[in-house]
mmCIF file of C-alpha atoms and ligand atoms in Angstrom:
data_model
loop_
_atom_site.group_PDB
_atom_site.id
_atom_site.type_symbol
_atom_site.label_atom_id
_atom_site.label_comp_id
_atom_site.label_asym_id
_atom_site.label_seq_id
_atom_site.Cartn_x
_atom_site.Cartn_y
_atom_site.Cartn_z
ATOM 1 C CA MET A 30 -0.071 0.101 -0.056
ATOM 2 C CA ASP A 31 1.355 3.415 -0.955
ATOM 3 C CA LYS A 32 0.276 5.990 1.852
ATOM 4 C CA ASN A 33 1.195 8.638 -0.479
ATOM 5 C CA HIS A 34 -1.833 8.181 -2.362
ATOM 6 C CA ILE A 35 -4.311 8.247 0.466
ATOM 7 C CA SER A 36 -6.153 11.545 0.079
ATOM 8 C CA LYS A 37 -5.748 14.435 2.873
ATOM 9 C CA ALA A 38 -8.987 14.191 3.791
ATOM 10 C CA VAL A 39 -8.943 10.878 4.838
ATOM 11 C CA ILE A 40 -5.678 10.916 6.743
ATOM 12 C CA ASN A 41 -7.376 13.905 8.417
ATOM 13 C CA ARG A 42 -10.171 11.866 9.674
ATOM 14 C CA LEU A 43 -7.995 8.769 10.956
ATOM 15 C CA PRO A 44 -7.079 10.716 14.250
ATOM 16 C CA ARG A 45 -10.787 10.971 15.056
ATOM 17 C CA TYR A 46 -11.622 7.241 14.341
ATOM 18 C CA TYR A 47 -8.491 6.498 16.679
ATOM 19 C CA ARG A 48 -9.926 8.351 19.475
ATOM 20 C CA TYR A 49 -13.261 6.727 19.116
ATOM 21 C CA LEU A 50 -12.126 3.346 18.765
ATOM 22 C CA GLY A 51 -9.698 4.072 21.907
ATOM 23 C CA ASP A 52 -13.191 5.001 23.680
ATOM 24 C CA LEU A 53 -14.855 1.781 22.715
ATOM 25 C CA LEU A 54 -12.015 -0.029 24.031
ATOM 26 C CA GLU A 55 -12.046 1.326 27.432
ATOM 27 C CA LYS A 56 -15.615 0.346 27.472
ATOM 28 C CA ASP A 57 -14.348 -3.232 26.829
ATOM 29 C CA VAL A 58 -16.451 -2.943 23.341
ATOM 30 C CA VAL A 59 -15.239 -5.771 21.164
ATOM 31 C CA ARG A 60 -16.456 -5.202 17.567
ATOM 32 C CA ILE A 61 -18.847 -2.582 15.953
ATOM 33 C CA SER A 62 -20.613 -2.923 12.918
ATOM 34 C CA SER A 63 -19.852 0.214 10.190
ATOM 35 C CA LYS A 64 -23.249 1.184 11.045
ATOM 36 C CA GLU A 65 -23.070 1.669 14.812
ATOM 37 C CA LEU A 66 -19.598 3.227 14.568
ATOM 38 C CA SER A 67 -21.273 5.640 11.771
ATOM 39 C CA GLU A 68 -24.118 6.613 14.208
ATOM 40 C CA ARG A 69 -21.586 7.207 17.062
ATOM 41 C CA MET A 70 -19.332 9.536 14.690
ATOM 42 C CA LYS A 71 -22.044 11.046 12.738
ATOM 43 C CA VAL A 72 -19.984 9.752 9.571
ATOM 44 C CA THR A 73 -21.800 7.787 6.978
ATOM 45 C CA ALA A 74 -21.349 4.016 6.970
ATOM 46 C CA SER A 75 -20.244 3.989 3.408
ATOM 47 C CA GLN A 76 -17.831 6.988 4.281
ATOM 48 C CA ILE A 77 -16.478 4.478 7.210
ATOM 49 C CA ARG A 78 -16.058 1.544 4.485
ATOM 50 C CA GLN A 79 -14.643 3.793 1.848
ATOM 51 C CA ASP A 80 -11.995 5.366 4.496
ATOM 52 C CA LEU A 81 -10.896 2.172 5.776
ATOM 53 C CA ASN A 82 -10.678 0.261 2.498
ATOM 54 C CA ASN A 83 -7.841 2.620 1.737
ATOM 55 C CA PHE A 84 -5.985 0.913 4.120
ATOM 56 C CA GLY A 85 -7.361 -2.628 3.058
ATOM 57 C CA GLY A 86 -10.620 -2.851 4.804
ATOM 58 C CA PHE A 87 -10.144 -4.393 8.320
ATOM 59 C CA GLY A 88 -13.838 -5.477 8.277
ATOM 60 C CA GLN A 89 -15.529 -8.795 7.821
ATOM 61 C CA GLN A 90 -18.791 -8.910 6.131
ATOM 62 C CA GLY A 91 -21.619 -9.787 9.013
ATOM 63 C CA TYR A 92 -18.964 -9.256 11.840
ATOM 64 C CA GLY A 93 -17.873 -5.663 11.506
ATOM 65 C CA TYR A 94 -14.850 -4.520 12.862
ATOM 66 C CA ASN A 95 -12.895 -5.809 15.671
ATOM 67 C CA VAL A 96 -12.040 -2.787 17.704
ATOM 68 C CA GLU A 97 -8.732 -3.774 19.141
ATOM 69 C CA TYR A 98 -7.655 -4.981 15.909
ATOM 70 C CA LEU A 99 -8.829 -1.695 13.804
ATOM 71 C CA HIS A 100 -7.567 0.643 16.707
ATOM 72 C CA THR A 101 -3.889 -0.938 16.546
ATOM 73 C CA GLU A 102 -4.048 -0.579 12.684
ATOM 74 C CA ILE A 103 -5.016 2.832 12.539
ATOM 75 C CA GLY A 104 -2.584 3.467 15.335
ATOM 76 C CA LYS A 105 0.130 1.832 12.779
ATOM 77 C CA ILE A 106 -0.973 4.029 10.020
ATOM 78 C CA LEU A 107 -0.560 6.842 11.958
ATOM 79 C CA GLY A 108 2.822 6.119 13.142
ATOM 80 C CA LEU A 109 1.468 5.787 16.781
ATOM 81 C CA ASP A 110 3.481 2.556 17.284
ATOM 82 C CA LYS A 111 6.419 4.433 17.576
ATOM 83 C CA LYS A 112 7.738 6.783 20.049
ATOM 84 C CA TYR A 113 8.633 10.488 19.503
ATOM 85 C CA ASN A 114 10.975 12.727 21.350
ATOM 86 C CA ILE A 115 9.916 16.378 20.959
ATOM 87 C CA ILE A 116 11.858 19.649 22.012
ATOM 88 C CA ILE A 117 10.044 22.933 22.678
ATOM 89 C CA ILE A 118 11.260 26.019 21.530
ATOM 90 C CA GLY A 119 10.123 29.039 23.605
ATOM 91 C CA ALA A 120 9.215 28.663 27.091
ATOM 92 C CA GLY A 121 6.578 31.181 27.380
ATOM 93 C CA ASN A 122 2.683 30.771 28.161
ATOM 94 C CA LEU A 123 2.113 28.198 25.470
ATOM 95 C CA GLY A 124 5.537 26.615 25.466
ATOM 96 C CA GLN A 125 4.866 25.946 29.299
ATOM 97 C CA ALA A 126 1.312 24.715 28.837
ATOM 98 C CA LEU A 127 2.430 22.183 25.896
ATOM 99 C CA ALA A 128 5.311 21.151 28.569
ATOM 100 C CA ASN A 129 2.979 20.624 31.271
ATOM 101 C CA TYR A 130 0.293 18.451 29.644
ATOM 102 C CA SER A 131 1.178 14.712 30.530
ATOM 103 C CA ASP A 132 -1.370 13.390 28.054
ATOM 104 C CA PHE A 133 0.692 13.325 25.180
ATOM 105 C CA GLU A 134 2.821 10.478 26.524
ATOM 106 C CA ARG A 135 0.096 8.151 26.407
ATOM 107 C CA ARG A 136 0.321 8.515 22.608
ATOM 108 C CA GLY A 137 3.785 7.930 22.413
ATOM 109 C CA PHE A 138 4.794 11.746 22.114
ATOM 110 C CA TYR A 139 7.618 12.472 25.004
ATOM 111 C CA ILE A 140 8.168 16.186 25.509
ATOM 112 C CA ARG A 141 12.238 15.933 26.617
ATOM 113 C CA ASN A 142 13.350 19.376 26.912
ATOM 114 C CA ILE A 143 12.488 23.195 26.577
ATOM 115 C CA PHE A 144 14.629 26.086 25.298
ATOM 116 C CA ASP A 145 14.318 29.603 25.615
ATOM 117 C CA ILE A 146 16.217 32.956 25.127
ATOM 118 C CA ASN A 147 15.118 34.539 28.322
ATOM 119 C CA PRO A 148 17.652 33.797 30.846
ATOM 120 C CA ARG A 149 15.147 34.619 33.683
ATOM 121 C CA LEU A 150 13.464 31.450 32.556
ATOM 122 C CA VAL A 151 16.408 29.513 31.611
ATOM 123 C CA GLY A 152 17.031 26.966 34.842
ATOM 124 C CA LEU A 153 13.319 27.047 35.767
ATOM 125 C CA SER A 154 11.728 23.249 35.764
ATOM 126 C CA ILE A 155 8.616 22.266 34.089
ATOM 127 C CA ARG A 156 7.454 19.086 35.092
ATOM 128 C CA GLY A 157 11.159 18.093 35.956
ATOM 129 C CA LYS A 158 12.488 19.209 32.645
ATOM 130 C CA GLU A 159 15.050 22.416 33.177
ATOM 131 C CA ILE A 160 14.427 25.017 30.728
ATOM 132 C CA LYS A 161 17.756 25.391 28.515
ATOM 133 C CA TYR A 162 19.504 28.220 26.950
ATOM 134 C CA ILE A 163 18.641 28.417 23.117
ATOM 135 C CA ASP A 164 22.687 28.560 22.565
ATOM 136 C CA GLU A 165 22.749 24.777 23.615
ATOM 137 C CA LEU A 166 20.383 23.969 20.796
ATOM 138 C CA GLU A 167 22.735 22.933 18.309
ATOM 139 C CA ASP A 168 24.862 20.619 20.377
ATOM 140 C CA TYR A 169 21.738 19.118 21.889
ATOM 141 C CA ILE A 170 20.181 18.024 18.531
ATOM 142 C CA LYS A 171 23.715 16.565 17.593
ATOM 143 C CA MET A 172 23.959 14.507 20.878
ATOM 144 C CA ASN A 173 20.105 13.532 21.298
ATOM 145 C CA GLN A 174 17.603 11.741 19.072
ATOM 146 C CA VAL A 175 15.059 14.614 18.319
ATOM 147 C CA ASP A 176 12.099 13.720 15.986
ATOM 148 C CA ILE A 177 9.866 17.021 16.173
ATOM 149 C CA ALA A 178 10.206 20.432 17.315
ATOM 150 C CA ALA A 179 7.732 22.619 18.709
ATOM 151 C CA LEU A 180 7.618 26.140 17.654
ATOM 152 C CA THR A 181 6.338 28.228 20.468
ATOM 153 C CA LEU A 182 8.514 31.389 20.251
ATOM 154 C CA PRO A 183 7.397 34.850 18.413
ATOM 155 C CA LYS A 184 6.498 34.482 14.824
ATOM 156 C CA ALA A 185 9.425 37.006 13.788
ATOM 157 C CA LYS A 186 12.095 34.282 15.261
ATOM 158 C CA ALA A 187 10.195 31.348 13.680
ATOM 159 C CA PRO A 188 11.541 31.164 10.367
ATOM 160 C CA GLN A 189 15.031 31.413 11.401
ATOM 161 C CA ILE A 190 15.198 28.942 14.051
ATOM 162 C CA ALA A 191 12.996 26.579 11.815
ATOM 163 C CA SER A 192 16.004 26.630 8.976
ATOM 164 C CA ASN A 193 18.262 25.966 11.645
ATOM 165 C CA LEU A 194 16.752 23.044 12.702
ATOM 166 C CA ALA A 195 16.065 21.738 9.564
ATOM 167 C CA ARG A 196 20.017 22.304 9.038
ATOM 168 C CA TRP A 197 20.673 20.305 11.998
ATOM 169 C CA GLY A 198 18.276 17.577 10.505
ATOM 170 C CA ILE A 199 15.157 17.561 12.152
ATOM 171 C CA LYS A 200 12.338 16.075 10.176
ATOM 172 C CA GLY A 201 9.510 17.246 12.132
ATOM 173 C CA ILE A 202 8.189 20.659 12.837
ATOM 174 C CA TRP A 203 4.982 21.424 14.676
ATOM 175 C CA ASN A 204 4.227 25.163 14.179
ATOM 176 C CA PHE A 205 2.446 27.060 16.373
ATOM 177 C CA ALA A 206 3.679 30.380 15.548
ATOM 178 C CA PRO A 207 1.443 32.456 13.371
ATOM 179 C CA THR A 208 3.609 32.389 10.017
ATOM 180 C CA ASP A 209 4.167 30.037 7.117
ATOM 181 C CA LEU A 210 7.703 28.244 7.078
ATOM 182 C CA HIS A 211 9.146 27.681 3.961
ATOM 183 C CA LEU A 212 11.530 24.607 4.325
ATOM 184 C CA SER A 213 12.979 21.835 2.169
ATOM 185 C CA GLU A 214 10.335 19.056 1.179
ATOM 186 C CA ASP A 215 11.965 16.557 3.646
ATOM 187 C CA VAL A 216 11.011 18.533 6.650
ATOM 188 C CA ILE A 217 7.345 17.923 7.481
ATOM 189 C CA VAL A 218 5.399 20.844 8.960
ATOM 190 C CA GLU A 219 2.175 20.595 10.972
ATOM 191 C CA ASN A 220 0.662 23.897 11.629
ATOM 192 C CA VAL A 221 -1.859 24.501 14.638
ATOM 193 C CA HIS A 222 -3.372 27.763 14.577
ATOM 194 C CA LEU A 223 -6.080 28.290 17.070
ATOM 195 C CA ALA A 224 -7.120 31.768 15.935
ATOM 196 C CA GLU A 225 -7.722 30.260 12.768
ATOM 197 C CA SER A 226 -10.043 27.598 14.015
ATOM 198 C CA LEU A 227 -11.909 30.724 16.112
ATOM 199 C CA MET A 228 -12.463 32.351 13.142
ATOM 200 C CA LYS A 229 -14.341 29.365 11.358
ATOM 201 C CA LEU A 230 -16.407 29.312 14.692
ATOM 202 C CA SER A 231 -16.914 33.041 14.160
ATOM 203 C CA TYR A 232 -17.971 32.343 10.564
ATOM 204 C CA LYS A 233 -20.468 29.835 11.616
ATOM 205 C CA LEU A 234 -21.946 31.785 14.318
ATOM 206 C CA SER A 235 -22.509 34.946 12.252
ATOM 207 C CA GLU A 236 -23.755 32.762 9.276
ATOM 208 C CA LYS A 237 -26.324 31.253 11.734
ATOM 209 C CA ARG A 238 -27.316 35.105 12.991
ATOM 210 C CA ASN A 239 -27.331 36.376 9.283
ATOM 211 C CA PRO A 240 -28.415 33.538 7.168
ATOM 212 C CA VAL A 241 -27.284 34.170 3.334
ATOM 213 C CA ASP A 242 -30.656 34.298 1.515
ATOM 214 C CA ASN A 243 -30.948 31.954 -1.325
HETATM 215 P P1 NAI B 311 5.207 34.399 25.271
HETATM 216 O O1 NAI B 311 5.433 35.753 24.844
HETATM 217 O O2 NAI B 311 4.496 34.063 26.333
HETATM 218 O O3 NAI B 311 6.214 33.338 24.750
HETATM 219 C C1 NAI B 311 7.302 33.371 23.921
HETATM 220 C C2 NAI B 311 8.873 32.846 24.640
HETATM 221 O O4 NAI B 311 9.507 32.689 23.299
HETATM 222 C C3 NAI B 311 9.169 33.789 25.193
HETATM 223 O O5 NAI B 311 9.357 33.044 26.618
HETATM 224 C C4 NAI B 311 10.447 34.117 24.812
HETATM 225 O O6 NAI B 311 11.413 34.473 25.731
HETATM 226 C C5 NAI B 311 11.097 32.882 23.866
HETATM 227 N N1 NAI B 311 11.569 33.560 22.707
HETATM 228 C C6 NAI B 311 11.707 34.663 21.854
HETATM 229 N N2 NAI B 311 12.726 34.761 21.284
HETATM 230 C C7 NAI B 311 13.433 33.416 21.078
HETATM 231 C C8 NAI B 311 14.342 32.781 20.684
HETATM 232 N N3 NAI B 311 15.117 33.401 19.304
HETATM 233 N N4 NAI B 311 14.680 31.319 20.998
HETATM 234 C C9 NAI B 311 14.041 30.709 21.904
HETATM 235 N N5 NAI B 311 12.966 31.203 22.629
HETATM 236 C C10 NAI B 311 12.760 32.655 22.059
HETATM 237 O O7 NAI B 311 4.211 34.078 23.895
HETATM 238 P P2 NAI B 311 3.170 33.140 23.768
HETATM 239 O O8 NAI B 311 1.950 33.451 24.168
HETATM 240 O O9 NAI B 311 3.443 31.534 24.691
HETATM 241 O O10 NAI B 311 3.277 32.654 22.496
HETATM 242 C C11 NAI B 311 4.264 32.083 21.766
HETATM 243 C C12 NAI B 311 3.833 31.818 20.312
HETATM 244 O O11 NAI B 311 2.801 31.125 19.870
HETATM 245 C C13 NAI B 311 3.732 33.074 19.415
HETATM 246 O O12 NAI B 311 4.204 33.329 18.236
HETATM 247 C C14 NAI B 311 2.049 33.178 19.657
HETATM 248 O O13 NAI B 311 1.566 34.195 18.411
HETATM 249 C C15 NAI B 311 1.776 31.825 19.397
HETATM 250 N N6 NAI B 311 0.764 31.456 19.569
HETATM 251 C C16 NAI B 311 -0.185 30.437 18.789
HETATM 252 C C17 NAI B 311 -1.340 29.624 18.988
HETATM 253 C C18 NAI B 311 -1.795 29.243 18.094
HETATM 254 O O14 NAI B 311 -2.992 28.510 18.230
HETATM 255 N N7 NAI B 311 -0.933 28.522 17.036
HETATM 256 C C19 NAI B 311 -1.925 30.125 20.303
HETATM 257 C C20 NAI B 311 -1.115 31.332 21.146
HETATM 258 C C21 NAI B 311 0.035 31.830 20.795
#
């Protein structure tokens, strides 16, 4: 199976399948039909079948899906059968909030270190990790396996740090800074912009208040 041919829309839906199946597993549900899964997830059963057919199906006629198997297989497709070492660049409000969130570890994402330029922050500890000075970043990356760097520093500083990170071999960037990063194709950038999500919410709210006349 060539993962490159799977559409972005399908990939975007997989984490949600994974979460629902995880919830079912916690309730000791052993199997589920695509109809039941579709009712819970509010996605059509045919959409679910189509999505999962991209990866070879997983379902059995008359049985439905084995929840644990499907959860494991989707986890593998998402790469969640591996562990990822994450560093955070920028130990301000957002960087500290991410570093304080322990639940990422349940999915295999380990925040190993956090870097900042502010001497007043360097040396402070967040969940047992001491904030390091940004000048130590290059050596740290050379001496440790780092899979993902989260950028939680001001937008004006993000492009330069990102290009350094790429030069030092980082292949995954979790970008929270509100700016587009232009890096070589072998670096994967995942942008997270809460403000854009809020704008979509605001659009939907204003659409409700002022419905467009047909
Ligand atoms: P903050 O000002 O609390 O933290 C920024 C930190 O970056 C500071 O501790 C500062 O010392 C550090 N920093 C500055 N230059 C640096 C450098 N060259 N190297 C290392 N560290 C450096 O800001 P906050 O609220 O934590 O926001 C951080 C970034 O995240 C901003 O770009 C902000 O726009 C963005 N943001 C994005 C959100 C999203 O949904 N994507 C939500 C909230 C903030």
